[in-house]
Coordinates of C-alpha atoms in Angstrom, one line a residue:
X1 CA -11.6 56.6 -84.2
X2 CA -10.1 54.9 -87.2
X3 CA -8.5 52.1 -85.1
X4 CA -9.6 48.5 -85.7
X5 CA -8.5 46.4 -82.6
X6 CA -5.9 47.3 -80.0
X7 CA -3.3 44.9 -81.3
X8 CA -3.1 41.5 -83.0
X9 CA -5.5 39.2 -81.2
X10 CA -5.2 35.9 -83.2
X11 CA -3.3 32.9 -82.1
X12 CA 0.5 33.3 -82.1
X13 CA 2.9 30.7 -83.6
X14 CA 4.8 28.2 -81.5
X15 CA 8.2 29.4 -80.3
X16 CA 9.9 26.7 -82.4
X17 CA 8.4 26.9 -85.9
X18 CA 9.6 26.2 -89.4
X19 CA 7.7 27.7 -92.3
X20 CA 8.3 24.9 -94.8
X21 CA 7.2 22.2 -92.3
X22 CA 4.0 24.2 -91.6
X23 CA 3.1 24.4 -95.3
X24 CA 3.8 20.7 -96.2
X25 CA 4.1 18.3 -93.3
X26 CA 0.5 18.1 -92.1
X27 CA -0.9 17.4 -95.5
X28 CA 1.9 14.9 -96.3
X29 CA 1.0 12.9 -93.2
X30 CA -2.8 13.3 -93.4
X31 CA -3.3 13.0 -97.1
X32 CA 0.0 11.7 -98.7
X33 CA -1.6 10.7 -102.0
X34 CA -3.6 13.8 -102.5
X35 CA -2.4 16.0 -105.4
X36 CA -0.6 19.0 -103.9
X37 CA 0.8 20.6 -107.1
X38 CA -0.3 20.6 -110.7
X39 CA 2.1 22.1 -113.2
X40 CA 0.6 23.3 -116.5
X41 CA 2.9 23.0 -119.5
X42 CA 0.9 21.5 -122.4
X43 CA -1.9 22.7 -124.6
X44 CA -4.8 24.6 -123.1
X45 CA -7.3 21.7 -123.4
X46 CA -4.8 19.1 -122.2
X47 CA -2.5 21.2 -120.1
X48 CA -1.0 19.1 -117.3
X49 CA 2.7 18.3 -117.5
X50 CA 3.5 17.5 -113.9
X51 CA 1.5 16.2 -110.9
X52 CA 3.0 16.1 -107.4
X53 CA 1.3 14.5 -104.4
X54 CA 1.9 16.0 -101.0
X55 CA 4.1 13.0 -100.1
X56 CA 6.2 13.6 -103.2
X57 CA 6.5 17.4 -102.4
X58 CA 7.5 16.6 -98.8
X59 CA 10.2 14.2 -100.0
X60 CA 11.5 16.4 -102.7
X61 CA 11.8 19.4 -100.4
X62 CA 13.5 17.5 -97.6
X63 CA 15.9 15.8 -100.1
X64 CA 16.9 19.2 -101.5
X65 CA 17.3 20.5 -97.9
X66 CA 19.7 17.6 -97.3
X67 CA 21.7 18.6 -100.3
X68 CA 22.1 22.2 -99.0
X69 CA 23.0 20.9 -95.6
X70 CA 25.9 19.0 -97.2
X71 CA 27.5 22.3 -98.0
X72 CA 27.9 23.0 -94.3
X73 CA 26.6 26.6 -94.7
X74 CA 25.8 28.4 -91.4
X75 CA 22.2 28.7 -90.3
X76 CA 20.7 31.7 -92.0
X77 CA 22.9 31.6 -95.1
X78 CA 21.3 33.2 -98.1
X79 CA 20.4 31.0 -101.0
X80 CA 19.9 33.1 -104.1
X81 CA 17.2 31.7 -106.5
X82 CA 17.6 32.8 -110.1
X83 CA 15.5 30.1 -111.6
X84 CA 12.9 30.2 -114.4
X85 CA 9.3 29.3 -114.2
X86 CA 9.7 25.6 -113.4
X87 CA 8.8 23.3 -110.5
X88 CA 12.5 23.4 -109.5
X89 CA 11.8 26.9 -108.1
X90 CA 9.4 26.0 -105.3
X91 CA 11.4 22.9 -104.4
X92 CA 14.6 25.1 -104.0
X93 CA 12.7 27.9 -102.2
X94 CA 10.9 25.7 -99.6
X95 CA 14.0 23.4 -99.5
X96 CA 16.2 26.3 -98.4
X97 CA 13.7 27.3 -95.7
X98 CA 13.4 23.7 -94.6
X99 CA 17.1 23.6 -94.1
X100 CA 17.1 26.7 -91.9
X101 CA 18.6 28.9 -94.6
X102 CA 17.2 32.1 -96.1
X103 CA 15.7 31.8 -99.6
X104 CA 16.2 34.9 -101.8
X105 CA 13.8 34.5 -104.8
X106 CA 14.3 36.9 -107.8
X107 CA 12.4 37.1 -111.1
X108 CA 13.9 35.6 -114.2
X109 CA 12.7 38.6 -116.2
X110 CA 15.3 40.9 -114.6
X111 CA 18.2 42.1 -116.7
X112 CA 21.8 41.0 -115.9
X113 CA 22.7 44.3 -114.2
X114 CA 19.5 44.2 -112.1
X115 CA 20.2 40.6 -110.9
X116 CA 23.8 41.5 -110.2
X117 CA 22.7 44.4 -108.0
X118 CA 20.3 42.2 -106.0
X119 CA 22.8 39.5 -105.6
X120 CA 25.4 42.0 -104.4
X121 CA 22.9 43.3 -101.8
X122 CA 21.9 39.8 -100.6
X123 CA 25.5 38.5 -100.3
X124 CA 24.5 34.8 -100.9
X125 CA 26.4 31.7 -100.0
X126 CA 25.0 29.9 -103.0
X127 CA 23.4 31.0 -106.3
X128 CA 21.0 28.6 -107.9
X129 CA 20.4 29.2 -111.7
X130 CA 21.6 32.0 -113.9
X131 CA 24.4 31.7 -116.5
X132 CA 27.3 32.7 -114.2
X133 CA 29.1 34.7 -116.8
X134 CA 29.5 37.8 -114.6
X135 CA 30.6 36.2 -111.3
X136 CA 32.6 33.0 -111.9
X137 CA 33.9 33.1 -108.3
X138 CA 30.4 32.6 -106.8
X139 CA 29.4 29.1 -105.7
X140 CA 26.6 27.9 -108.0
X141 CA 24.1 25.2 -108.6
X142 CA 22.0 24.6 -111.8
X143 CA 18.3 24.0 -112.2
X144 CA 19.2 20.4 -113.3
X145 CA 21.0 19.9 -110.0
X146 CA 17.9 20.9 -108.1
X147 CA 15.7 18.4 -110.0
X148 CA 18.3 15.7 -109.5
X149 CA 18.5 16.2 -105.8
X150 CA 14.7 16.5 -105.4
X151 CA 13.9 13.3 -107.4
X152 CA 16.8 11.0 -106.6
X153 CA 18.7 12.4 -103.7
X154 CA 20.0 9.7 -101.3
X155 CA 19.4 11.6 -98.1
X156 CA 16.2 12.8 -96.5
X157 CA 16.6 15.3 -93.7
X158 CA 14.2 16.5 -91.1
X159 CA 12.9 20.0 -91.2
X160 CA 15.3 22.4 -89.3
X161 CA 14.4 23.2 -85.7
X162 CA 14.1 27.0 -86.3
X163 CA 12.6 29.7 -84.1
X164 CA 9.5 31.5 -85.2
X165 CA 11.6 34.8 -85.4
X166 CA 14.5 33.3 -87.3
X167 CA 14.8 34.7 -90.9
X168 CA 13.3 32.5 -93.6
X169 CA 13.2 34.5 -96.8
X170 CA 14.3 37.8 -98.3
X171 CA 12.4 39.5 -101.1
X172 CA 13.1 42.7 -103.0
X173 CA 10.2 45.1 -103.7
X174 CA 9.4 45.8 -107.3
X175 CA 10.8 49.3 -107.3
X176 CA 7.7 50.9 -108.8
X177 CA 8.4 54.1 -106.8
X178 CA 12.1 53.8 -106.3
X179 CA 15.0 51.3 -106.2
X180 CA 14.3 47.7 -105.0
X181 CA 14.4 47.4 -101.2
X182 CA 15.1 44.1 -99.4
X183 CA 12.3 42.9 -97.1
X184 CA 13.4 40.2 -94.6
X185 CA 10.7 37.9 -93.3
X186 CA 10.7 35.4 -90.4
X187 CA 9.4 31.8 -90.4
X188 CA 6.4 33.2 -88.5
X189 CA 5.3 35.2 -91.5
X190 CA 3.4 32.2 -93.0
X191 CA 1.5 31.8 -89.7
X192 CA 0.7 35.5 -90.0
X193 CA -1.2 34.6 -93.2
X194 CA -3.8 32.6 -91.4
X195 CA -6.4 35.4 -91.2
X196 CA -6.5 35.3 -95.0
X197 CA -7.8 31.8 -95.1
X198 CA -11.2 32.8 -93.9
X199 CA -11.4 36.4 -94.8
X200 CA -10.1 36.4 -98.3
X201 CA -9.8 32.9 -99.8
X202 CA -12.7 31.1 -97.9
X203 CA -10.4 28.1 -98.5
X204 CA -10.8 24.4 -97.7
X205 CA -8.8 21.2 -98.5
X206 CA -11.2 20.6 -101.3
X207 CA -10.2 23.7 -103.3
X208 CA -8.0 23.8 -106.4
X209 CA -6.2 27.1 -106.5
X210 CA -5.0 28.3 -109.9
X211 CA -2.6 31.3 -109.7
X212 CA -1.9 33.4 -112.8
X213 CA 1.7 34.2 -111.8
X214 CA 4.9 32.4 -112.4
X215 CA 6.7 30.2 -109.8
X216 CA 9.3 32.9 -109.3
X217 CA 6.9 35.7 -108.2
X218 CA 6.5 36.2 -104.5
X219 CA 2.7 36.7 -105.0
X220 CA 2.6 33.1 -106.4
X221 CA 4.9 31.6 -103.7
X222 CA 2.5 32.9 -101.0
X223 CA -1.0 33.0 -102.5
X224 CA -0.4 30.3 -105.1
X225 CA 1.6 27.7 -103.1
X226 CA 2.1 28.3 -99.3
X227 CA -1.5 29.1 -98.5
X228 CA -3.2 26.3 -100.5
X229 CA -0.6 23.7 -99.2
X230 CA -1.1 24.8 -95.6
X231 CA -4.8 24.1 -96.0
X232 CA -4.3 20.7 -97.8
X233 CA -5.6 22.2 -101.1
X234 CA -4.2 21.7 -104.6
X235 CA -2.0 24.4 -106.1
X236 CA -2.1 24.8 -109.9
X237 CA 0.7 26.9 -111.7
X238 CA 1.0 27.6 -115.4
X239 CA 4.5 27.5 -117.0
X240 CA 3.3 28.1 -120.6
X241 CA 3.4 31.6 -122.2
X242 CA 0.5 33.4 -120.7
X243 CA -2.1 35.2 -122.8
X244 CA -5.5 36.6 -121.7
X245 CA -7.4 34.3 -124.1
X246 CA -6.1 31.1 -122.5
X247 CA -7.3 31.6 -118.9
X248 CA -11.0 30.8 -119.2
X249 CA -10.1 27.5 -120.9
X250 CA -7.5 26.7 -118.2
X251 CA -9.8 27.5 -115.4
X252 CA -12.4 25.1 -116.8
X253 CA -9.9 22.3 -117.8
X254 CA -8.2 22.2 -114.4
X255 CA -11.3 22.3 -112.4
X256 CA -10.0 25.4 -110.5
X257 CA -12.3 26.5 -107.7
X258 CA -10.3 29.6 -106.9
X259 CA -8.3 31.8 -109.3
X260 CA -5.8 34.5 -108.2
X261 CA -4.5 37.3 -110.4
X262 CA -3.8 41.0 -110.6
X263 CA -6.7 43.3 -111.6
X264 CA -5.2 44.0 -115.0
X265 CA -5.5 40.4 -116.0
X266 CA -9.1 40.2 -115.1
X267 CA -9.7 43.2 -117.3
X268 CA -7.8 41.6 -120.2
X269 CA -9.7 38.3 -119.8
X270 CA -13.0 40.1 -120.2
X271 CA -11.6 42.2 -123.1
X272 CA -10.3 39.2 -125.2
X273 CA -13.0 36.6 -124.3
X274 CA -16.0 36.2 -126.7
X275 CA -18.9 38.5 -125.8
X276 CA -21.7 37.3 -123.5
X277 CA -21.7 34.8 -120.7
X278 CA -18.3 33.3 -119.8
X279 CA -18.2 29.7 -118.5
X280 CA -15.6 29.2 -115.9
X281 CA -16.5 25.6 -114.9
X282 CA -16.2 24.9 -111.1
X283 CA -14.8 28.4 -110.2
X284 CA -16.3 29.6 -106.9
X285 CA -14.7 33.1 -107.0
X286 CA -11.6 35.1 -108.0
X287 CA -9.0 36.7 -105.8
X288 CA -7.5 40.1 -106.8
X289 CA -4.5 41.8 -105.3
X290 CA -1.4 43.9 -106.4
X291 CA -3.3 47.1 -107.1
X292 CA -6.8 48.6 -106.9
X293 CA -9.6 46.6 -108.5
X294 CA -11.8 48.9 -110.6
X295 CA -15.4 48.6 -109.7
X296 CA -16.3 48.4 -113.5
X297 CA -14.1 45.3 -113.9
X298 CA -15.7 43.6 -110.8
X299 CA -19.2 44.4 -112.1
X300 CA -18.6 43.1 -115.6
X301 CA -16.8 39.9 -114.2
X302 CA -19.8 39.2 -112.0
X303 CA -22.3 39.8 -114.8
X304 CA -20.5 37.6 -117.3
X305 CA -19.2 34.8 -115.1
X306 CA -21.7 34.5 -112.3
X307 CA -18.9 34.6 -109.8
X308 CA -17.5 37.4 -107.6
X309 CA -14.0 39.0 -107.4
X310 CA -12.7 39.6 -103.9
X311 CA -10.0 42.2 -103.6
X312 CA -7.2 42.4 -101.0
X313 CA -4.8 45.1 -99.9
X314 CA -1.3 44.3 -98.7
X315 CA 2.3 45.1 -99.0
X316 CA 5.6 43.2 -99.3
X317 CA 6.2 43.8 -95.6
X318 CA 3.2 41.8 -94.4
X319 CA 1.3 40.4 -97.5
X320 CA -2.5 41.1 -97.5
X321 CA -4.2 42.2 -94.3
X322 CA -7.3 44.0 -95.6
X323 CA -9.7 42.0 -97.8
X324 CA -13.2 41.0 -98.9
X325 CA -14.6 37.5 -98.9
X326 CA -17.9 35.7 -99.7
X327 CA -18.9 36.0 -96.1
X328 CA -17.7 39.7 -95.8
X329 CA -18.1 41.3 -99.2
X330 CA -16.6 44.8 -99.7
X331 CA -18.8 47.8 -99.6
X332 CA -18.7 49.7 -103.0
X333 CA -15.6 51.8 -103.2
X334 CA -13.8 49.9 -100.5
X335 CA -11.2 47.1 -100.5
X336 CA -12.9 45.3 -97.6
X337 CA -12.2 45.2 -93.9
X338 CA -9.2 44.3 -91.7
X339 CA -9.0 40.5 -91.6
X340 CA -10.2 39.2 -88.2
X341 CA -7.5 39.2 -85.6
X342 CA -5.5 42.0 -87.2
X343 CA -5.4 45.6 -85.9
X344 CA -5.1 48.6 -88.3
X345 CA -5.4 52.4 -88.0
X346 CA -5.1 55.6 -90.0
X347 CA -2.3 57.8 -88.9
X348 CA -1.4 61.5 -89.8
X349 CA 0.7 62.0 -92.9
X350 CA 3.2 64.0 -91.0
X351 CA 3.8 63.7 -87.3
X352 CA 7.1 64.2 -85.4
X353 CA 5.9 63.1 -82.0
X354 CA 7.8 60.4 -80.2
X355 CA 4.8 58.0 -80.2
X356 CA 4.2 58.4 -84.0
X357 CA 1.0 60.3 -83.7
X358 CA -2.5 59.4 -82.5
X359 CA -4.8 57.6 -84.9
X360 CA -7.2 59.8 -86.7
X361 CA -11.0 59.9 -86.6
X362 CA -13.1 57.5 -88.7
X363 CA -13.3 58.8 -92.3
X364 CA -10.0 60.7 -92.1
X365 CA -7.4 60.4 -94.9
X366 CA -3.9 59.4 -93.9
X367 CA -1.3 56.6 -93.7
X368 CA -2.6 53.1 -93.2
X369 CA -0.9 51.4 -90.3
X370 CA -0.9 47.8 -89.2
X371 CA -0.1 46.9 -85.5
X372 CA 3.5 45.9 -85.0
X373 CA 2.4 42.9 -82.9
X374 CA 1.1 41.2 -86.1
X375 CA 3.1 37.9 -86.7
X376 CA 3.0 38.5 -90.4
X377 CA 5.0 41.7 -90.3
X378 CA 8.6 41.6 -91.6
X379 CA 11.7 41.5 -89.4
X380 CA 13.0 44.7 -91.1
X381 CA 14.4 46.1 -94.3
X382 CA 17.6 44.3 -95.3
X383 CA 20.6 46.4 -94.2
X384 CA 18.5 49.5 -94.0
X385 CA 17.9 50.1 -90.3
X386 CA 17.0 53.8 -90.9
X387 CA 14.3 52.8 -93.3
X388 CA 12.9 50.3 -90.8
X389 CA 12.9 52.8 -88.0
X390 CA 11.2 55.5 -90.3
X391 CA 8.3 53.1 -91.1
X392 CA 7.6 52.6 -87.4
X393 CA 5.0 55.0 -85.9
X394 CA 4.7 54.1 -82.2
X395 CA 2.8 50.8 -82.0
X396 CA 2.1 50.9 -85.8
X397 CA 4.0 50.1 -89.0
X398 CA 3.3 52.2 -92.1
X399 CA 4.3 51.0 -95.5
X400 CA 3.3 54.1 -97.4
X401 CA -0.4 53.3 -98.3
X402 CA -2.9 56.1 -98.1
X403 CA -6.4 55.1 -96.9
X404 CA -9.4 55.9 -94.9
X405 CA -11.5 53.7 -92.6
X406 CA -15.2 54.4 -92.2
X407 CA -17.2 53.9 -89.0
X408 CA -18.0 50.3 -89.9
X409 CA -14.4 49.4 -90.5
X410 CA -14.4 49.4 -94.3
X411 CA -11.1 50.5 -95.8
X412 CA -10.9 52.8 -98.9
X413 CA -7.5 52.8 -100.5
X414 CA -6.2 56.1 -101.9
X415 CA -3.0 55.0 -103.5
X416 CA 0.6 55.4 -102.3
X417 CA 2.1 58.3 -100.4
X418 CA 5.0 58.2 -103.0
X419 CA 2.4 58.9 -105.7
X420 CA 0.6 61.7 -103.9
X421 CA 0.2 64.7 -106.2
X422 CA 0.5 68.4 -105.4
X423 CA -2.1 70.6 -107.1
X424 CA -2.3 74.3 -106.1
X425 CA -1.0 73.4 -102.7
X426 CA -3.5 70.6 -102.1
X427 CA -2.5 67.0 -101.7
X428 CA -4.4 64.9 -104.3
X429 CA -4.5 61.1 -104.5
X430 CA -4.2 59.9 -108.1
X431 CA -6.5 56.9 -107.3
X432 CA -9.3 59.3 -106.3
X433 CA -9.0 61.1 -109.7
X434 CA -8.9 57.8 -111.5
X435 CA -11.9 56.4 -109.7
X436 CA -13.9 59.5 -110.7
X437 CA -13.0 59.2 -114.4
X438 CA -13.0 55.4 -115.0
X439 CA -16.7 55.3 -115.8
X440 CA -16.3 57.3 -119.1
X441 CA -17.0 55.1 -122.1
X442 CA -14.5 54.5 -124.9
X443 CA -11.5 53.8 -122.7
X444 CA -10.1 50.5 -121.4
X445 CA -7.5 51.9 -118.9
X446 CA -6.7 55.2 -117.3
X447 CA -4.0 56.5 -115.0
X448 CA -3.1 60.0 -113.7
X449 CA 0.1 61.4 -112.5
X450 CA 1.7 64.7 -111.5
X451 CA 3.8 65.8 -114.6
X452 CA 6.5 68.4 -114.6
X453 CA 6.0 70.7 -117.6
X454 CA 8.5 73.4 -116.7
X455 CA 11.2 73.6 -114.1
X456 CA 8.8 75.1 -111.6
X457 CA 5.5 74.1 -113.0
X458 CA 3.7 70.7 -112.6
X459 CA 0.2 69.7 -113.6
X460 CA -2.1 66.7 -113.2
X461 CA -2.3 64.7 -116.4
X462 CA -4.6 61.8 -117.3
X463 CA -3.3 59.1 -119.6
X464 CA -6.0 56.9 -121.3
X465 CA -6.0 53.8 -123.5
X466 CA -8.8 54.1 -126.2
X467 CA -11.0 51.1 -126.6
X468 CA -10.9 51.7 -130.4
X469 CA -7.3 52.5 -131.5
X470 CA -8.8 54.1 -134.6
X471 CA -11.3 56.2 -132.8
X472 CA -11.3 60.0 -132.1
X473 CA -9.2 60.7 -129.0
X474 CA -10.5 64.3 -128.9
X475 CA -14.1 63.0 -128.3
X476 CA -12.8 60.9 -125.4
X477 CA -10.9 63.8 -124.0
X478 CA -14.1 65.9 -124.1
X479 CA -16.0 63.2 -122.3
X480 CA -13.2 63.0 -119.6
X481 CA -13.2 66.7 -119.1
X482 CA -17.0 66.8 -118.7
X483 CA -16.9 64.0 -116.2
X484 CA -14.1 65.7 -114.3
X485 CA -16.2 68.9 -114.0
X486 CA -19.0 66.9 -112.5
X487 CA -17.1 64.6 -110.1
X488 CA -13.9 66.5 -109.1
X489 CA -13.1 69.8 -107.4
X490 CA -11.3 72.2 -109.7
X491 CA -7.9 71.7 -108.2
X492 CA -8.2 67.9 -108.7
X493 CA -9.0 68.1 -112.4
X494 CA -6.4 67.0 -114.9
X495 CA -5.0 69.8 -117.1
X496 CA -4.0 67.4 -119.9
X497 CA -5.4 64.3 -121.4
X498 CA -3.1 62.0 -123.4
X499 CA -4.1 59.0 -125.5
X500 CA -1.5 56.1 -125.3
X501 CA -1.4 52.6 -126.7
X502 CA -1.0 51.0 -123.2
X503 CA -0.1 51.9 -119.7
X504 CA 3.4 51.2 -118.6
X505 CA 3.5 48.2 -116.2
X506 CA 6.1 46.0 -114.4
X507 CA 6.5 42.4 -115.5
X508 CA 4.0 41.5 -112.8
X509 CA 1.4 43.8 -114.1
X510 CA 1.7 46.7 -111.6
X511 CA 1.3 50.3 -112.9
X512 CA 4.7 52.1 -113.3
X513 CA 3.3 55.6 -112.5
X514 CA 6.7 57.2 -112.6
X515 CA 7.1 56.2 -116.3
X516 CA 4.2 58.4 -117.3
X517 CA 6.4 61.5 -117.2
X518 CA 8.6 59.9 -120.0
X519 CA 5.5 59.2 -122.1
X520 CA 4.4 62.8 -121.7
X521 CA 7.9 64.0 -122.8
X522 CA 8.1 61.7 -125.7
X523 CA 4.9 63.2 -127.1
X524 CA 6.6 66.6 -127.0
X525 CA 3.8 68.0 -124.9
X526 CA 6.2 69.8 -122.5
X527 CA 8.2 71.5 -125.3

């Protein structure tokens, strides 16, 4: 069977549990003078602009929580965070949670209409940040107010006495395969991240964790802040404009021992760094999440830096739950294994039985499910009870990832069910096609998608970025076709190969597969 475990078997959180207290209080008491947060805002070789001890973080968060309590909002009131990439963001985020309210972080890169739609969905009691031009009637606080309360507030409140199942934060999915969907998490969600500490990070209090994302990205709030702090480690966040060339210098200059980024950034670092060995100072290894890590990138990174990249698979509804680590490296082609304590299974793509369908045999292709007893799992989709119910398959929760699990428990990710292509009546995973073609020389990136060329006709098309913009794309197309004939069944082979300048991605670096249809149309290929 493809089942790993019969339910979550790790330790469960206490009944009374506050997420912000869990992340900060222990380190503030045990090592108050240790550096908890380094903010990078200067030049690459002398980059530090702010340094916060754990005691200072604890004080700032509880001062801001006291400022929120003064509004007399009810417990669970939503606090909408529309702040930029500054230290005010985590203070407001963890301060809202410390006060027993629900933090709603949004990216500063969203357009005004996008922000308005999310704000209308969240129905917040307070909006922090933004210009306020479109909703003068909404109660607001500025970034400057946050800083003032955090650094010089007169009051210092205790962490709210919340239950583990009380809501703590609400995030909206990136909408790469549809409109943004609200995901509501409980305080216990941070306890549910504990299996990552050993089976992805291999983290200790001595580590210095540099995250490539901005403060206002949920990947950063969890992997870059909550997890290091809960382990007494130092979090390092960059607020300067981010370019691929700067990261090796920052990794060395900050003494980072762990570095977290999306796969696309690792590829860009390798591309723009000088050729040959790459000195990354004290770095022990890199952490990769957000999308599939190409094996070619992992191999080149290891060869040039002498360190490994460890990938992880997760989703907004539970964060990462399958990963590799120094003690449990991934088998080639796999993401890794279920983190110890977690329970996962492969379920049928379509099953109408009342129990959600029996897990499939080892090696079978299907929907990846995580056991609903996992404390890291969300409370539900915000105001979308039908969607929440649809994702539940008996004892399992399925977020839409396609995967297989071999007899030894190694998980191979096959993309998203939303992206599944139909070729001659067969279901085809775009990731499987991409994996077969990525080894072709002369390209830096490649993605495939099902493209509609007529009202009733669709084909599989491959979009590639040439390594040499002035090279011959026809030669690359021929090489891709030749590789497809060797590695892919006929029905899986792309029927069109299109050279493009870059792949369409979200602000956080994830592939926007749905945008490939527009690129195909722009080139007039479906005329």
